[in-house]
Coordinates of C-alpha atoms in Angstrom, one line a residue:
M1 CA -24.7 22.4 -12.9
L2 CA -27.4 19.7 -13.5
K3 CA -27.2 20.2 -17.2
E4 CA -23.5 19.1 -17.0
F5 CA -24.2 16.0 -15.1
Y6 CA -27.2 15.0 -17.5
E7 CA -24.7 15.5 -20.4
R8 CA -22.5 12.9 -19.0
I9 CA -24.8 10.2 -19.7
N10 CA -27.1 11.9 -22.5
L11 CA -30.0 12.0 -20.2
K12 CA -32.9 13.9 -21.9
T13 CA -35.8 12.6 -19.8
D14 CA -36.9 12.4 -16.1
L15 CA -34.4 10.6 -14.0
S16 CA -37.4 8.7 -12.2
K17 CA -38.1 7.0 -15.6
L18 CA -34.7 5.4 -15.5
A19 CA -34.9 4.6 -11.9
K20 CA -38.1 2.8 -12.0
I21 CA -36.5 0.6 -14.8
V22 CA -33.7 0.0 -12.6
C23 CA -36.1 -1.2 -9.6
Q24 CA -37.6 -3.7 -12.1
K25 CA -34.2 -4.9 -13.4
Y26 CA -32.9 -5.4 -10.0
S27 CA -35.9 -6.3 -8.1
L28 CA -35.3 -3.6 -5.8
G29 CA -39.0 -3.0 -4.9
K30 CA -41.5 -0.2 -5.5
F31 CA -39.9 3.0 -6.6
L32 CA -40.3 6.0 -4.3
S33 CA -37.9 8.5 -5.2
E34 CA -34.3 9.2 -6.4
E35 CA -31.7 11.7 -5.4
M36 CA -28.6 12.9 -7.5
I37 CA -25.2 12.9 -6.2
L38 CA -23.6 16.1 -7.4
V39 CA -19.9 15.3 -6.8
G40 CA -17.3 13.4 -9.0
Y41 CA -15.9 14.0 -12.2
E42 CA -16.9 11.5 -14.9
D43 CA -19.9 9.3 -14.2
F44 CA -23.4 10.1 -13.0
N45 CA -24.5 8.8 -9.6
F46 CA -27.8 8.7 -7.9
I47 CA -29.5 7.3 -4.8
L48 CA -32.5 5.1 -5.5
I49 CA -35.1 4.8 -2.8
T50 CA -37.7 2.0 -2.8
N51 CA -39.9 0.5 -0.3
K52 CA -37.3 -2.0 0.4
G53 CA -34.4 0.6 1.2
K54 CA -31.9 2.8 -0.5
Y55 CA -29.3 1.9 -3.2
C56 CA -26.6 3.7 -5.1
V57 CA -26.7 3.7 -8.8
K58 CA -23.6 4.6 -11.0
V59 CA -24.5 5.3 -14.4
F60 CA -21.3 5.3 -16.7
N61 CA -20.4 8.3 -18.8
K62 CA -21.5 8.0 -22.4
D63 CA -18.1 8.4 -23.5
R64 CA -16.6 5.3 -21.8
T65 CA -16.0 2.6 -24.0
I66 CA -17.1 -0.7 -23.2
E67 CA -13.6 -1.9 -22.5
D68 CA -13.5 1.0 -19.8
V69 CA -16.6 -0.1 -18.3
N70 CA -15.5 -3.7 -18.0
M71 CA -12.2 -2.7 -16.5
Y72 CA -14.2 -0.8 -13.9
I73 CA -16.4 -3.8 -13.2
D74 CA -13.2 -5.9 -12.8
R75 CA -12.0 -3.5 -10.2
I76 CA -15.2 -3.5 -8.3
K77 CA -15.4 -7.3 -8.2
L78 CA -11.9 -7.3 -6.7
A79 CA -12.7 -4.8 -4.3
N80 CA -15.8 -6.7 -3.0
T81 CA -13.3 -9.7 -2.3
L82 CA -10.9 -7.6 0.0
K83 CA -11.1 -7.3 3.8
I84 CA -12.1 -3.7 3.6
N85 CA -15.5 -1.7 4.0
T86 CA -16.5 -1.0 0.5
P87 CA -20.2 -1.0 -0.7
K88 CA -21.3 -4.4 -2.1
V89 CA -22.3 -4.5 -5.9
Y90 CA -25.3 -6.2 -7.0
E91 CA -25.9 -8.6 -9.7
C92 CA -28.5 -8.3 -12.5
D93 CA -29.3 -11.3 -14.5
K94 CA -26.1 -13.0 -13.2
T95 CA -23.8 -10.0 -14.2
Y96 CA -22.7 -6.6 -12.7
L97 CA -23.1 -4.6 -15.7
C98 CA -26.8 -3.6 -16.6
E99 CA -27.7 -2.2 -19.9
I100 CA -31.0 -0.1 -20.4
K101 CA -32.4 1.4 -23.5
L102 CA -34.6 4.5 -22.7
D103 CA -35.8 7.0 -25.3
N104 CA -33.4 5.8 -27.9
V105 CA -30.3 6.1 -25.3
N106 CA -28.3 3.4 -23.9
F107 CA -27.6 3.5 -20.4
R108 CA -24.7 1.2 -18.8
L109 CA -24.8 1.2 -15.0
C110 CA -24.3 -0.8 -11.9
V111 CA -26.0 -0.8 -8.5
F112 CA -24.3 -0.7 -5.1
E113 CA -25.2 -1.1 -1.4
Y114 CA -26.1 2.2 0.0
V115 CA -23.8 3.6 2.9
D116 CA -26.0 5.5 5.2
G117 CA -23.8 8.3 5.9
K118 CA -21.7 11.1 4.4
S119 CA -18.4 11.6 3.0
F120 CA -15.8 13.6 4.8
Y121 CA -16.3 16.2 1.8
D122 CA -19.8 16.5 2.7
L123 CA -19.2 16.4 6.4
N124 CA -16.3 19.4 5.9
E125 CA -14.2 17.3 8.5
I126 CA -10.8 16.2 8.8
P127 CA -10.3 12.6 9.9
S128 CA -9.3 12.1 13.5
K129 CA -6.1 10.1 14.3
K130 CA -8.1 6.9 14.9
E131 CA -9.8 7.3 11.6
I132 CA -6.6 8.0 9.8
K133 CA -5.3 4.7 11.2
N134 CA -8.4 2.9 9.9
I135 CA -8.1 4.4 6.3
I136 CA -4.4 3.4 6.3
S137 CA -5.2 -0.1 7.5
Q138 CA -7.7 -0.4 4.4
M139 CA -5.3 1.1 2.1
A140 CA -2.7 -1.6 3.1
Q141 CA -5.2 -4.4 2.4
I142 CA -5.9 -2.7 -0.9
H143 CA -2.2 -2.8 -1.9
N144 CA -2.1 -6.4 -1.2
A145 CA -4.7 -7.2 -3.9
K146 CA -4.0 -8.8 -7.4
L147 CA -5.7 -7.2 -10.4
E148 CA -6.0 -9.1 -13.5
S149 CA -7.2 -6.5 -15.9
N150 CA -5.8 -3.8 -18.4
F151 CA -4.5 -0.5 -17.4
I152 CA -7.0 2.4 -17.0
Y153 CA -5.6 5.8 -18.2
D154 CA -6.5 8.6 -15.5
K155 CA -5.8 12.2 -16.4
W156 CA -5.5 13.0 -12.6
T157 CA -2.9 10.3 -11.9
I158 CA 0.4 11.7 -10.6
T159 CA 2.5 9.5 -13.0
N160 CA 0.6 11.2 -16.0
F161 CA 1.6 14.6 -14.9
I162 CA 4.2 15.4 -17.8
K163 CA 1.6 14.4 -20.5
E164 CA -1.1 16.3 -18.9
Y165 CA 1.0 19.4 -18.2
E166 CA 2.3 19.5 -22.0
E167 CA -1.5 19.5 -23.2
K168 CA -3.0 21.8 -20.5
G169 CA -0.1 23.9 -19.2
K170 CA -1.2 26.8 -21.3
Y171 CA -4.5 27.4 -19.3
L172 CA -2.5 27.8 -16.1
D173 CA -2.0 31.1 -14.4
N174 CA 1.6 32.4 -15.2
K175 CA 2.5 32.3 -11.4
Y176 CA 2.7 28.5 -11.7
N177 CA 5.1 28.5 -14.6
N178 CA 8.4 28.1 -12.8
I179 CA 6.9 25.7 -10.2
F180 CA 5.4 23.4 -12.8
E181 CA 8.5 23.4 -15.0
S182 CA 10.6 22.5 -11.9
L183 CA 8.1 19.6 -11.0
T184 CA 8.3 18.3 -14.7
K185 CA 12.2 18.3 -14.6
R186 CA 12.1 16.5 -11.3
L187 CA 9.7 13.9 -12.3
K188 CA 11.8 13.1 -15.5
N189 CA 14.8 12.2 -13.2
I190 CA 12.6 9.7 -11.2
K191 CA 13.4 6.1 -12.0
L192 CA 9.6 4.9 -11.8
D193 CA 10.8 1.2 -12.2
N194 CA 12.5 1.5 -8.8
L195 CA 9.3 2.5 -6.9
P196 CA 7.5 -0.5 -5.6
T197 CA 4.1 -1.0 -7.4
S198 CA 0.9 -2.5 -6.0
F199 CA -2.9 -2.4 -6.8
V200 CA -3.7 1.3 -5.8
H201 CA -7.0 2.9 -5.2
G202 CA -5.6 6.1 -6.7
D203 CA -8.4 8.5 -5.1
I204 CA -8.7 8.0 -1.4
I205 CA -9.6 11.4 -0.6
S206 CA -12.5 13.2 1.3
S207 CA -15.3 12.3 -1.2
N208 CA -14.5 9.0 -1.6
V209 CA -14.2 8.0 2.2
M210 CA -17.6 7.8 4.1
K211 CA -18.5 7.7 7.6
D212 CA -21.8 5.8 8.3
N213 CA -24.1 6.5 11.1
N214 CA -22.3 4.2 13.2
G215 CA -18.9 5.8 12.6
K216 CA -17.7 3.0 10.4
L217 CA -15.4 4.2 7.5
W218 CA -16.0 3.1 3.8
I219 CA -13.6 3.3 0.7
I220 CA -15.7 3.9 -2.3
D221 CA -15.2 4.3 -6.0
F222 CA -12.4 2.3 -7.4
A223 CA -12.9 4.0 -10.8
V224 CA -9.3 4.8 -11.4
S225 CA -7.5 1.9 -9.5
N226 CA -4.5 0.6 -11.2
Y227 CA -1.2 -0.9 -10.7
L228 CA 1.1 2.1 -9.9
P229 CA 3.7 3.1 -7.5
R230 CA 2.2 2.5 -3.9
I231 CA 3.3 6.0 -3.0
V232 CA 0.5 7.4 -5.3
D233 CA -2.0 6.5 -2.7
L234 CA 0.0 7.9 0.0
A235 CA 0.7 11.2 -1.7
V236 CA -3.0 11.6 -2.9
T237 CA -4.4 10.7 0.7
S238 CA -1.9 12.8 2.5
C239 CA -2.5 16.0 0.5
N240 CA -6.0 16.0 1.0
L241 CA -7.1 14.0 4.0
C242 CA -4.3 15.3 6.1
L243 CA -4.6 18.8 5.1
N244 CA -5.7 21.5 7.6
P245 CA -5.6 24.7 5.5
N246 CA -5.3 26.7 8.7
N247 CA -2.9 24.8 10.6
K248 CA 0.6 23.7 9.0
A249 CA 1.7 22.1 11.9
K250 CA -1.5 19.8 12.4
T251 CA -0.8 18.9 8.6
I252 CA 2.6 17.8 9.3
Q253 CA 1.5 15.9 12.3
S254 CA -1.3 13.9 10.2
T255 CA 1.0 13.3 7.1
R256 CA 3.7 12.1 9.5
M257 CA 1.1 9.8 11.0
I258 CA 0.0 8.4 7.7
M259 CA 3.6 7.5 6.7
D260 CA 4.3 5.9 10.1
E261 CA 1.1 4.0 10.2
Y262 CA 1.5 2.6 6.6
Q263 CA 5.0 1.3 7.5
K264 CA 3.4 -1.0 10.2
Y265 CA 2.1 -2.9 7.2
N266 CA 4.6 -2.3 4.4
K267 CA 7.8 -0.8 5.0
L268 CA 8.8 1.9 2.6
T269 CA 12.0 1.8 0.8
E270 CA 14.5 4.7 1.0
Y271 CA 13.8 5.5 -2.6
E272 CA 10.0 5.9 -1.9
L273 CA 11.0 8.2 1.2
E274 CA 13.1 10.2 -1.3
C275 CA 10.5 10.6 -3.9
F276 CA 7.4 11.1 -1.6
P277 CA 7.6 14.9 -1.2
L278 CA 7.8 15.2 -5.2
F279 CA 4.6 12.9 -5.5
Y280 CA 2.9 15.0 -2.8
D281 CA 3.6 18.1 -4.8
L282 CA 2.6 16.5 -8.0
A283 CA -0.7 15.4 -6.5
N284 CA -1.5 19.1 -5.4
A285 CA 0.0 20.4 -8.8
M286 CA -2.4 18.0 -10.8
G287 CA -5.3 19.3 -9.0
I288 CA -4.4 22.9 -9.9
L289 CA -3.8 21.9 -13.5
Q290 CA -7.0 19.9 -14.2
I291 CA -9.2 22.6 -12.5
S292 CA -7.3 25.4 -14.4
Y293 CA -8.2 23.7 -17.6
L294 CA -11.8 23.1 -16.6
S295 CA -12.3 26.9 -15.5
S296 CA -11.2 27.6 -19.1
L297 CA -14.0 25.7 -20.4
G298 CA -16.4 27.6 -18.2
K299 CA -17.1 24.3 -16.2
I300 CA -15.9 25.0 -12.7
S301 CA -18.2 23.9 -9.9
E302 CA -18.2 24.5 -6.2
E303 CA -16.5 21.1 -5.8
D304 CA -13.7 22.3 -8.3
E305 CA -13.2 25.5 -6.3
F306 CA -12.8 23.5 -3.2
W307 CA -10.2 21.1 -4.8
L308 CA -8.3 24.3 -6.2
R309 CA -7.9 25.9 -2.7
E310 CA -6.9 22.6 -1.2
S311 CA -4.4 22.1 -3.9
E312 CA -2.9 25.6 -3.6
K313 CA -2.6 25.4 -0.1
G314 CA -0.9 22.0 0.1
L315 CA 1.6 23.1 -2.5
S316 CA 2.3 26.2 -0.3
F317 CA 2.8 24.1 2.7
S318 CA 5.4 22.0 0.9
T319 CA 8.8 23.7 2.1
P320 CA 12.0 21.9 3.3
D321 CA 11.1 22.3 7.0
F322 CA 7.8 20.8 6.3
W323 CA 9.4 17.5 4.9
E324 CA 12.3 17.4 7.4
S325 CA 9.7 17.2 10.1
I326 CA 7.8 14.3 8.2
I327 CA 10.6 12.2 6.8
Q328 CA 12.9 12.6 9.6
K329 CA 10.3 11.3 12.0
N330 CA 9.2 8.6 9.4
N331 CA 12.5 7.0 9.2
N332 CA 13.0 6.9 13.1
G333 CA 9.5 6.0 13.5
Y334 CA 9.7 2.7 11.5
I335 CA 12.9 1.3 13.2
E336 CA 12.0 2.7 16.7
M337 CA 10.6 -0.4 17.7
W338 CA 13.5 -2.7 16.6
D339 CA 16.0 -0.3 17.9
N340 CA 14.4 -0.4 21.3
W341 CA 14.3 -4.2 21.0
S342 CA 18.0 -4.3 20.3
K343 CA 18.8 -2.0 23.2
K344 CA 16.9 -4.2 25.6
R345 CA 19.1 -7.2 24.4
S346 CA 22.1 -5.3 23.7
N347 CA 24.1 -7.5 26.3
V348 CA 22.2 -10.6 25.4
Q349 CA 23.7 -13.0 22.6
V350 CA 22.1 -16.2 23.8
Y351 CA 22.2 -18.8 21.0
D352 CA 20.6 -22.3 20.8
L353 CA 22.6 -25.1 18.8
W354 CA 20.4 -25.4 15.8
L355 CA 23.5 -24.9 13.5
D356 CA 25.3 -27.9 15.0
E357 CA 23.2 -30.2 12.6
Y358 CA 24.9 -28.4 9.7
S359 CA 28.4 -28.8 10.9
N360 CA 29.5 -30.2 7.7
I361 CA 28.2 -27.2 5.7
L362 CA 29.9 -24.9 8.2
E363 CA 33.3 -26.9 8.0
N364 CA 33.2 -26.6 4.2
N365 CA 33.0 -22.9 4.6
K366 CA 35.8 -22.5 7.1
D367 CA 37.8 -20.4 4.9
N368 CA 34.9 -18.3 3.5
E369 CA 33.1 -15.5 5.0
I370 CA 29.4 -16.3 6.2
L371 CA 26.7 -13.9 5.8
D372 CA 24.5 -13.4 9.0
L373 CA 21.5 -11.7 7.3
G374 CA 19.2 -10.1 9.8
C375 CA 21.6 -10.6 12.5
G376 CA 19.8 -9.0 15.2
T377 CA 22.1 -8.5 18.3
G378 CA 24.3 -11.5 17.0
A379 CA 23.2 -14.8 18.6
D380 CA 24.2 -16.7 15.5
T381 CA 27.1 -14.4 14.9
L382 CA 28.5 -15.3 18.3
Y383 CA 28.1 -19.0 17.7
L384 CA 30.1 -18.7 14.4
V385 CA 32.9 -16.4 15.8
E386 CA 33.4 -18.7 18.9
R387 CA 34.0 -21.5 16.5
G388 CA 36.4 -19.6 14.5
Y389 CA 34.3 -18.6 11.5
K390 CA 34.5 -15.4 9.7
V391 CA 31.1 -13.6 9.7
L392 CA 29.7 -10.4 7.9
S393 CA 26.7 -9.4 10.3
C394 CA 24.0 -7.4 8.5
D395 CA 20.8 -5.6 9.7
F396 CA 18.7 -2.4 9.2
S397 CA 18.8 -1.7 12.8
K398 CA 21.8 0.5 14.0
E399 CA 21.3 -0.3 17.7
A400 CA 21.5 -3.9 16.6
L401 CA 24.9 -3.6 14.8
K402 CA 26.2 -1.5 17.7
S403 CA 25.4 -4.5 19.9
V404 CA 27.2 -6.8 17.6
K405 CA 30.1 -4.5 17.4
D406 CA 30.4 -3.8 21.2
N407 CA 29.8 -7.4 22.4
I408 CA 31.3 -9.9 19.9
P409 CA 35.3 -9.5 19.3
N410 CA 36.4 -9.6 15.9
S411 CA 33.0 -9.0 14.4
K412 CA 32.4 -7.2 11.1
I413 CA 29.1 -5.4 10.7
K414 CA 27.3 -4.0 7.5
Y415 CA 23.8 -1.8 7.2
L416 CA 21.6 -3.8 5.1
D417 CA 17.8 -3.1 4.4
M418 CA 16.2 -6.2 3.1
M419 CA 13.7 -4.3 1.3
E420 CA 16.1 -2.7 -0.9
K421 CA 18.7 -4.3 -3.4
F422 CA 21.4 -5.9 -1.2
P423 CA 24.7 -3.9 -1.2
I424 CA 26.2 -7.1 -2.1
D425 CA 27.8 -8.3 -5.3
D426 CA 26.4 -11.1 -7.4
N427 CA 27.7 -14.6 -6.5
A428 CA 29.4 -13.5 -3.5
Y429 CA 28.7 -16.0 -0.8
S430 CA 28.7 -19.8 -0.4
L431 CA 26.8 -19.8 2.9
V432 CA 24.1 -17.2 3.9
I433 CA 22.4 -17.7 7.5
A434 CA 19.0 -16.1 7.9
D435 CA 17.6 -16.9 11.3
L436 CA 14.1 -15.8 12.5
S437 CA 14.8 -12.6 10.1
L438 CA 12.6 -13.7 7.0
H439 CA 9.0 -13.6 8.6
Y440 CA 8.1 -9.9 8.6
F441 CA 7.3 -9.2 5.3
D442 CA 4.5 -9.1 2.7
N443 CA 4.2 -11.4 -0.3
N444 CA 6.0 -9.0 -2.8
T445 CA 8.7 -8.0 -0.3
T446 CA 9.4 -11.7 0.6
I447 CA 9.7 -12.6 -3.0
H448 CA 12.2 -9.7 -3.5
I449 CA 14.2 -11.0 -0.5
M450 CA 14.3 -14.5 -1.9
N451 CA 15.6 -13.3 -5.4
E452 CA 18.2 -11.2 -3.6
I453 CA 19.5 -14.2 -1.6
K454 CA 19.7 -16.2 -4.9
R455 CA 21.6 -13.4 -6.7
I456 CA 24.3 -13.1 -4.0
L457 CA 24.6 -16.8 -3.5
K458 CA 27.3 -18.7 -5.6
N459 CA 26.2 -21.6 -7.8
D460 CA 25.4 -24.6 -5.2
G461 CA 25.7 -22.0 -2.3
I462 CA 23.4 -22.7 0.6
L463 CA 21.1 -20.8 2.7
L464 CA 20.3 -22.0 6.2
S465 CA 17.1 -20.4 7.7
R466 CA 14.6 -20.5 10.2
V467 CA 11.1 -19.1 10.0
A468 CA 7.9 -19.1 12.4
S469 CA 5.5 -21.7 11.6
V470 CA 1.6 -21.3 11.3
N471 CA 1.7 -23.5 14.5
D472 CA 3.8 -21.0 16.5
F473 CA 0.9 -20.4 18.8
N474 CA 3.1 -19.2 21.7
F475 CA 4.5 -16.4 19.7
G476 CA 1.2 -14.9 18.0
A477 CA 0.4 -17.3 15.1
G478 CA -3.3 -16.7 13.9
V479 CA -3.3 -13.4 16.1
G480 CA -4.1 -9.9 14.7
K481 CA -5.4 -8.7 11.4
E482 CA -4.7 -11.1 8.4
L483 CA -3.6 -9.0 5.7
E484 CA -2.6 -11.8 3.4
K485 CA -2.6 -15.7 3.6
N486 CA -0.6 -16.4 7.0
F487 CA 0.5 -12.7 7.1
Y488 CA -0.7 -10.6 10.1
F489 CA -0.6 -7.1 11.5
E490 CA -0.1 -7.8 15.3
G491 CA -0.6 -4.2 16.6
D492 CA 3.0 -3.0 16.4
Y493 CA 4.4 -4.8 13.4
T494 CA 3.6 -7.5 10.7
K495 CA 4.6 -11.1 10.9
R496 CA 4.4 -14.0 8.5
F497 CA 3.8 -17.5 9.9
F498 CA 4.9 -20.3 7.3
D499 CA 3.2 -23.6 6.1
S500 CA 4.7 -26.1 3.9
E501 CA 3.2 -24.6 0.8
D502 CA 4.6 -21.1 1.7
I503 CA 8.2 -22.7 2.3
N504 CA 8.0 -24.2 -1.3
K505 CA 6.5 -20.9 -2.7
Y506 CA 9.3 -18.6 -1.4
F507 CA 12.3 -20.6 -0.6
G508 CA 11.9 -22.7 -3.9
I509 CA 12.6 -19.4 -5.7
I510 CA 16.2 -20.0 -4.5
G511 CA 16.6 -23.8 -5.4
T512 CA 16.2 -27.2 -3.7
I513 CA 14.7 -27.5 -0.4
K514 CA 15.1 -29.5 2.8
T515 CA 12.9 -28.5 5.6
E516 CA 11.5 -29.6 9.1
E517 CA 8.9 -28.3 11.6
V518 CA 10.6 -28.2 15.1
P519 CA 10.4 -26.6 18.4
M520 CA 12.9 -24.1 19.7
T521 CA 14.0 -23.0 23.2
R522 CA 16.7 -20.9 24.2
N523 CA 18.2 -20.2 27.8
E524 CA 16.4 -16.8 28.1
E525 CA 13.1 -15.5 29.3
E526 CA 11.7 -14.4 25.8
Y527 CA 12.1 -18.1 24.5
S528 CA 11.2 -20.0 27.7
K529 CA 8.1 -21.2 25.9
P530 CA 8.8 -23.5 22.8
K531 CA 8.7 -21.7 19.4
I532 CA 7.4 -23.7 16.7
L533 CA 9.4 -23.1 13.4
Y534 CA 10.6 -24.5 10.2
K535 CA 14.5 -25.0 9.8
I536 CA 15.2 -24.8 6.0
M537 CA 18.4 -25.7 4.0
V538 CA 18.1 -24.5 0.5
Q539 CA 20.7 -25.1 -2.1
K540 CA 20.8 -22.7 -5.1
G541 CA 20.0 -24.4 -8.3

């Protein structure tokens, strides 16, 4: 096994020689010893111990191009800026990449902060519920990052399955032929462009999540991070960190929890939910494929055998009843909070008079249907219907829509999930109202929503909206975990608080803006304290 690791970097001398030079280059103190890390598939990693402490050294595979190495450095630099637990990378001569020539061999490496703990792989543990929630919280942070770097091809990545299967399928046991052919056909039918993408780690598995001696969890090794469908991360993490090989029921429970937990930060689209079982199967199939190939070369290790067992068991668990338990609960789990909120307010359609200011705009649309986007239980719908306007009330909560239908005579309702493409024709509406419904989404989703509103508005059409202000302290402004600028996870859901820059950034997508920061109160207990918000009029342009 050691020989295979040495060959990765063309190491033909004692590792301590290289380690001592690293100590000098980085001013890490007096060399004491080194210890190889015998996991991983590409590079060469070791722990460096000096009189100042411990450090982790990554020596890049000799076959990596300088472009590959620099792209890896780009990813590490980005990871170090995120609000996640990941080892700090150290500088050498004001750069993160260090090059050392020893015995006529060029070594390219970087040095990281040492995490005093063990990976879940080394611990042979399955993360607890609390630990899974922590991991998903960090994953959501990663997905909000922006990477300016080229794409890295990774042979393990789910989206590369067809290419890898064509090249390596001949090394598989014949028992997998039908399964892998079916997976190939299913993947070819997937519309990858319809899956939301983000910066994904790509390999949040038991060997890349460490638990330090204080119980703190660390995400390590961004070597294969890329812009990919975000469900890649969820699938890879689910089929490994959630797998209990001896208990299918517990595997279902953990996978379901990952899905529910993730949606507290970023709601999954219907198409993502539809595709997720396939991506889960592909993640397991890719493990079987790659390790079957390594086995044909006579290079299989103890770690390889572990991943092969995990992949085979995960694939065997993936049955219709397995997914019915997960996806059914997942759909219900995300909207449960809003459905419960709607039930509590099912007989409450209390409105304030904010729309009075726009009476001229309303009057100009007396003969047009007005769209109430994210209508909730129908406060603004009631205001409009009482004044003789025709309204289409839209929401993703069926309980909210039921409340509108039951309590507002002559109301017209439509299910609409703002995360998806709106089921409305282009240039359909002269007036759209979105009152307190646009401040729950991450950056990418908010941009998507603004583009959809622009699409369905007629030329010179108008959006009237209100959103929470950064000064809305009575209703949670600045409270919770900040995932993006002014975007927080408050414990049960996410919420965005807008400043003037945000108003221009997002609503400016639609057209010309008129806005004012104002307080709002309503004659009901929930809004007895002033709510500070921006009222906004945007004309499509």
